[in-house]
Amino acid sequence: MQAFADLFNALDQTTSTNAKVAALTDYFQTAADPDKLWCIALFSGRRPKRAVTTTRLREWAAERAGIPLWLFEETYPIVGDLSETIALILPDATRQTNRTLSDWMEEILRLTPADEDTRKEAVLDAWDCLNTTERFLFNKLLTGGFRVGVSQKLMTRALSRATDTEEAQMAHRLMGNWTPETTTFHDLIHAQDTEADQSRPYPFYLAYGLEDAPEALGSPADWQAEWKWDGIRGQLILRGGTHFLWSRGEELITDRFPEFARSVDFLPDGTVLDGEVLAWHGDKPLPFSELQKRIGRKTVPKKLLKDAPVVLRAYDLLEDAGEDMRDKPLAERRARLEALLANIPPEAAVIPSPVVPFDDWQTLTDIRETSRDAHAEGLMLKRLGSPYLAGRKKGDWWKWKVDPLTIDAVMIYAQSGHGRRANLFTDFTFAVWNNGELVPFTKAYSGLTDAEFRKITAWVRKNTLQRFGPVRQVTPEHVFEIGFEGIMESPRHKSGVALRFPRMLRWRHDKPIQEANTLDDLKALMP
Amino acid sequence: MRADPVLTFTDRGIYCPAGDFYIDPWRPVDRALITHGHSDHSRWGHQHYMATEAAAPVMHHRLGDVSIQTTPYGAKTQIGAASVSFHPAGHIPGSAQIRIDVGGEVWVVSGDYKPEPDGLCESFELVPCHAFISECTFGLPAFKWAPQSVVAEEINAWWSANAAEGRFSLLGAYSLGKAQRLMSLLDPSIGPILTHGAVEATNEVLRAQGYPLPATTRVTGDLDVKAHAGGIVIAPPSAFGTPWAKKFGRAATGFASGWMRLRGVRRRRAADRGFVLSDHADWPGLNDTIRATGCEKVFVTHGYTEIFNQWLLSEGYDSAIVATEYTGEGADTEDIAEVD
């Protein structure tokens, strides 16, 4: 575990991309194969499930540290991370161990089905032979919460350097439905037969937001525009007579969306489509909240299937007749996509996402303003000559969202954040006026600078009216401009509305609370 | 019937009715007894100051030509009906706890304190008392410090590795106390030690008093940067990221503070490395000290007062919170290093 803890420290102690890649490369060149495999799994989000409940961990840690549970609970929000809190309060280790990352992972997997006494004994034993960083990592792995500030992209780059493999090819090999229990480092990285795994998706190509005016992109004739849908990105794979649906988070979600089972009847084998999964009714998408009901369900009740049926609005063709199309220009991929989907019936649940025609940038700018009427959140701009790249790359694909809806609201509750934002008040509840009262309608926790968060934190400490556990009710004094992408009716919320992607756009120092908006203003923004 | 308490807590600061003086007051008063030279304890504007001989030069340096009555550590001074003495607090050079004895009832104001000897400032002295007014900046069980020698090794290893790459090491520290403690921990065989003007001004005062500080070079506009390659630069953290710091190129940056114990705070500070080094007592240090004073009554000031007070009550102490205006509640105050 020491080697992995050293790697973690090296990554944690630098903000330099080069230094991170160098530390990872070094690990991939020196660690044993089983440890490397687990490292890849953890850094690509393949975490084992939580083996022990956090309630038990808190109790055991407080007991071991000789402090009452309430003191642990008071310390936790200040440290801002449960695994770290435990690692910090425990007495120093009394023994050492040479167990490696993979040994500990096996231990954790062994504990998942074990009874509570066995778990407790094993956990206390582990704590007693690990140093602070190792303990922190062990706790993270035990609670299924391991995350580190390294993108899969950097990990892939380091791995491709360490093994002298091309980066895009490495990215592809790491995709799919493997876990350290189902493969070995050698099979995953060195086995050349990429056909072995029928279900393996291609890495998604991700767009950056367009910041400048579209004129900067050059001639409109070089670009294709599409609606940007508000659903979940999906890759539909038809191979070997069956189908697979992948989410952008590399999760296999085939079973959650049985609608696509019939796609094999209408599309040829060896087809891979990229598109957006949307809840769909008649000729238009349902609000995201409808789709959300489907996302969390592993099995879908009949009623839900009827109320919120889904479709894939396909906009790219990554594989055609078994041929990898990604190097071909978008124009050619688009033509073949349209030919493929030309006469497809509605039962297939696959619909081509239309191209939005335009002649000049001004026309497109005007069209973008109508996005909400088209049930889209804006436009996508894609260069007609572009290949399908892997990961988030600048230059050929841009998302061009409509400006958010906005409302001025009063901050009424504050809560401290986690991780990097521990000890700072960053999570706020906002309210609007209704008959002379402030009615809470949303939470938001992003959009301010670190300096602003520090300032508001100092203010919250001095202006707390009441504490409810970690939540503080504060004097209504500050107005913030809240931006959001959509608004829906919601009987579950006191205000009767729910927002999509709320965040703070500006701290309105210039506005007294009397000038904040009303609930009626807010409801007027509903479609 | 008990007489008046030895100390009372007013909106100007901690007050002794028997001697008619204040300790570390935050509003101007006639007579102020000062525990140490940090600006939240030693404020401007009092008529008469009293401090240790060791603390006075820095106070003069910061406050100018003020009237300071000095005393050696341990010597008793009668002020009205109170007998007063100053005892080492181990926080920074010259820092003291103040012991007040009124008719045999002894109260001690800790100021800021650190039980672990650091080899530079006067080592903390345990002062038995009836009532102890304790700071609790790090009054949570998550705050435990490694021995100073371990942290010193980490810092020197970091400096050494940076020097090997030909990079400067920029180590942030407040100019009074932490900066000098860090210098005394550095291994001068690794390379030259450079200082920011604010730090060097304090060094000069302390060197004149005889505190053992290593040789340093003040960073001036015409400094030959190349001749000092691989050096370590001690500067207030506010100097990071300013044009002043540009001359050191792609320097590695570090920061030393008790707050660096928390990963969240460590990641927020825009430094590459955080070293856990504090001039305050950690959790075991606070608890051990309070127990060892044998006090019957504890008052807790600046820090996690609510939580620490609740803990002391649960441990059976007669404890209460005293509201003060010493800074140091949060990990994000601008002059973070002043208080930790």
PDB file of N, CA, C and O in Angstrom, chain A residues 354-382:
ATOM      1  N   PRO A 354     -31.898  15.729 -36.074  1.00  0.00           N
ATOM      2  CA  PRO A 354     -31.821  16.463 -37.338  1.00  0.00           C
ATOM      3  C   PRO A 354     -30.676  17.471 -37.364  1.00  0.00           C
ATOM      4  O   PRO A 354     -30.249  17.966 -36.330  1.00  0.00           O
ATOM      5  N   VAL A 355     -30.208  17.740 -38.577  1.00  0.00           N
ATOM      6  CA  VAL A 355     -29.266  18.836 -38.784  1.00  0.00           C
ATOM      7  C   VAL A 355     -30.092  20.115 -38.831  1.00  0.00           C
ATOM      8  O   VAL A 355     -31.198  20.134 -39.363  1.00  0.00           O
ATOM      9  N   VAL A 356     -29.598  21.173 -38.212  1.00  0.00           N
ATOM     10  CA  VAL A 356     -30.293  22.463 -38.245  1.00  0.00           C
ATOM     11  C   VAL A 356     -29.666  23.288 -39.375  1.00  0.00           C
ATOM     12  O   VAL A 356     -28.503  23.676 -39.276  1.00  0.00           O
ATOM     13  N   PRO A 357     -30.430  23.512 -40.461  1.00  0.00           N
ATOM     14  CA  PRO A 357     -29.813  24.221 -41.586  1.00  0.00           C
ATOM     15  C   PRO A 357     -29.639  25.715 -41.304  1.00  0.00           C
ATOM     16  O   PRO A 357     -30.462  26.316 -40.632  1.00  0.00           O
ATOM     17  N   PHE A 358     -28.561  26.282 -41.800  1.00  0.00           N
ATOM     18  CA  PHE A 358     -28.346  27.731 -41.687  1.00  0.00           C
ATOM     19  C   PHE A 358     -27.362  28.173 -42.763  1.00  0.00           C
ATOM     20  O   PHE A 358     -26.529  27.388 -43.196  1.00  0.00           O
ATOM     21  N   ASP A 359     -27.473  29.468 -43.149  1.00  0.00           N
ATOM     22  CA  ASP A 359     -26.591  29.971 -44.198  1.00  0.00           C
ATOM     23  C   ASP A 359     -25.497  30.873 -43.646  1.00  0.00           C
ATOM     24  O   ASP A 359     -24.412  30.948 -44.185  1.00  0.00           O
ATOM     25  N   ASP A 360     -25.843  31.594 -42.581  1.00  0.00           N
ATOM     26  CA  ASP A 360     -24.842  32.492 -42.021  1.00  0.00           C
ATOM     27  C   ASP A 360     -24.976  32.483 -40.506  1.00  0.00           C
ATOM     28  O   ASP A 360     -25.966  32.026 -39.953  1.00  0.00           O
ATOM     29  N   TRP A 361     -23.957  33.027 -39.858  1.00  0.00           N
ATOM     30  CA  TRP A 361     -23.902  32.936 -38.388  1.00  0.00           C
ATOM     31  C   TRP A 361     -25.051  33.706 -37.739  1.00  0.00           C
ATOM     32  O   TRP A 361     -25.539  33.323 -36.689  1.00  0.00           O
ATOM     33  N   GLN A 362     -25.474  34.814 -38.347  1.00  0.00           N
ATOM     34  CA  GLN A 362     -26.558  35.590 -37.745  1.00  0.00           C
ATOM     35  C   GLN A 362     -27.846  34.766 -37.695  1.00  0.00           C
ATOM     36  O   GLN A 362     -28.549  34.746 -36.688  1.00  0.00           O
ATOM     37  N   THR A 363     -28.127  34.062 -38.798  1.00  0.00           N
ATOM     38  CA  THR A 363     -29.316  33.203 -38.827  1.00  0.00           C
ATOM     39  C   THR A 363     -29.253  32.182 -37.697  1.00  0.00           C
ATOM     40  O   THR A 363     -30.222  31.956 -36.964  1.00  0.00           O
ATOM     41  N   LEU A 364     -28.067  31.588 -37.540  1.00  0.00           N
ATOM     42  CA  LEU A 364     -27.919  30.558 -36.517  1.00  0.00           C
ATOM     43  C   LEU A 364     -28.059  31.150 -35.113  1.00  0.00           C
ATOM     44  O   LEU A 364     -28.638  30.539 -34.215  1.00  0.00           O
ATOM     45  N   THR A 365     -27.528  32.373 -34.954  1.00  0.00           N
ATOM     46  CA  THR A 365     -27.653  33.055 -33.665  1.00  0.00           C
ATOM     47  C   THR A 365     -29.129  33.250 -33.325  1.00  0.00           C
ATOM     48  O   THR A 365     -29.549  33.040 -32.185  1.00  0.00           O
ATOM     49  N   ASP A 366     -29.922  33.606 -34.348  1.00  0.00           N
ATOM     50  CA  ASP A 366     -31.366  33.782 -34.135  1.00  0.00           C
ATOM     51  C   ASP A 366     -32.038  32.440 -33.812  1.00  0.00           C
ATOM     52  O   ASP A 366     -32.901  32.352 -32.948  1.00  0.00           O
ATOM     53  N   ILE A 367     -31.627  31.407 -34.532  1.00  0.00           N
ATOM     54  CA  ILE A 367     -32.215  30.068 -34.292  1.00  0.00           C
ATOM     55  C   ILE A 367     -31.929  29.611 -32.863  1.00  0.00           C
ATOM     56  O   ILE A 367     -32.782  29.055 -32.182  1.00  0.00           O
ATOM     57  N   ARG A 368     -30.717  29.903 -32.408  1.00  0.00           N
ATOM     58  CA  ARG A 368     -30.328  29.484 -31.053  1.00  0.00           C
ATOM     59  C   ARG A 368     -31.273  30.068 -30.017  1.00  0.00           C
ATOM     60  O   ARG A 368     -31.588  29.412 -29.018  1.00  0.00           O
ATOM     61  N   GLU A 369     -31.730  31.285 -30.267  1.00  0.00           N
ATOM     62  CA  GLU A 369     -32.643  31.924 -29.315  1.00  0.00           C
ATOM     63  C   GLU A 369     -33.959  31.147 -29.174  1.00  0.00           C
ATOM     64  O   GLU A 369     -34.679  31.311 -28.204  1.00  0.00           O
ATOM     65  N   THR A 370     -34.276  30.319 -30.180  1.00  0.00           N
ATOM     66  CA  THR A 370     -35.539  29.569 -30.133  1.00  0.00           C
ATOM     67  C   THR A 370     -35.346  28.165 -29.559  1.00  0.00           C
ATOM     68  O   THR A 370     -36.256  27.333 -29.613  1.00  0.00           O
ATOM     69  N   SER A 371     -34.160  27.893 -29.013  1.00  0.00           N
ATOM     70  CA  SER A 371     -33.842  26.535 -28.542  1.00  0.00           C
ATOM     71  C   SER A 371     -34.884  26.006 -27.563  1.00  0.00           C
ATOM     72  O   SER A 371     -35.303  24.847 -27.648  1.00  0.00           O
ATOM     73  N   ARG A 372     -35.307  26.855 -26.620  1.00  0.00           N
ATOM     74  CA  ARG A 372     -36.249  26.367 -25.606  1.00  0.00           C
ATOM     75  C   ARG A 372     -37.560  25.928 -26.244  1.00  0.00           C
ATOM     76  O   ARG A 372     -38.164  24.957 -25.800  1.00  0.00           O
ATOM     77  N   ASP A 373     -37.978  26.635 -27.308  1.00  0.00           N
ATOM     78  CA  ASP A 373     -39.207  26.235 -28.011  1.00  0.00           C
ATOM     79  C   ASP A 373     -39.024  24.877 -28.679  1.00  0.00           C
ATOM     80  O   ASP A 373     -39.969  24.112 -28.838  1.00  0.00           O
ATOM     81  N   ALA A 374     -37.789  24.605 -29.083  1.00  0.00           N
ATOM     82  CA  ALA A 374     -37.503  23.314 -29.734  1.00  0.00           C
ATOM     83  C   ALA A 374     -37.200  22.232 -28.683  1.00  0.00           C
ATOM     84  O   ALA A 374     -36.779  21.138 -29.029  1.00  0.00           O
ATOM     85  N   HIS A 375     -37.386  22.553 -27.382  1.00  0.00           N
ATOM     86  CA  HIS A 375     -37.103  21.631 -26.275  1.00  0.00           C
ATOM     87  C   HIS A 375     -35.639  21.223 -26.245  1.00  0.00           C
ATOM     88  O   HIS A 375     -35.293  20.108 -25.863  1.00  0.00           O
ATOM     89  N   ALA A 376     -34.791  22.143 -26.685  1.00  0.00           N
ATOM     90  CA  ALA A 376     -33.350  21.880 -26.651  1.00  0.00           C
ATOM     91  C   ALA A 376     -32.700  22.900 -25.731  1.00  0.00           C
ATOM     92  O   ALA A 376     -33.299  23.917 -25.402  1.00  0.00           O
ATOM     93  N   GLU A 377     -31.483  22.591 -25.298  1.00  0.00           N
ATOM     94  CA  GLU A 377     -30.809  23.546 -24.415  1.00  0.00           C
ATOM     95  C   GLU A 377     -29.787  24.394 -25.155  1.00  0.00           C
ATOM     96  O   GLU A 377     -28.988  25.090 -24.532  1.00  0.00           O
ATOM     97  N   GLY A 378     -29.843  24.309 -26.495  1.00  0.00           N
ATOM     98  CA  GLY A 378     -28.947  25.118 -27.297  1.00  0.00           C
ATOM     99  C   GLY A 378     -28.573  24.357 -28.557  1.00  0.00           C
ATOM    100  O   GLY A 378     -29.322  23.469 -28.994  1.00  0.00           O
ATOM    101  N   LEU A 379     -27.421  24.714 -29.112  1.00  0.00           N
ATOM    102  CA  LEU A 379     -26.983  24.090 -30.355  1.00  0.00           C
ATOM    103  C   LEU A 379     -25.629  23.410 -30.159  1.00  0.00           C
ATOM    104  O   LEU A 379     -24.882  23.758 -29.253  1.00  0.00           O
ATOM    105  N   MET A 380     -25.351  22.442 -31.037  1.00  0.00           N
ATOM    106  CA  MET A 380     -24.011  21.867 -31.143  1.00  0.00           C
ATOM    107  C   MET A 380     -23.459  22.306 -32.485  1.00  0.00           C
ATOM    108  O   MET A 380     -24.180  22.296 -33.494  1.00  0.00           O
ATOM    109  N   LEU A 381     -22.202  22.684 -32.508  1.00  0.00           N
ATOM    110  CA  LEU A 381     -21.544  23.034 -33.765  1.00  0.00           C
ATOM    111  C   LEU A 381     -20.431  22.027 -34.005  1.00  0.00           C
ATOM    112  O   LEU A 381     -19.590  21.814 -33.129  1.00  0.00           O
ATOM    113  N   LYS A 382     -20.458  21.398 -35.180  1.00  0.00           N
ATOM    114  CA  LYS A 382     -19.448  20.375 -35.462  1.00  0.00           C
ATOM    115  C   LYS A 382     -18.839  20.635 -36.837  1.00  0.00           C
ATOM    116  O   LYS A 382     -19.568  20.853 -37.818  1.00  0.00           O
TER     117      LYS A 382
END
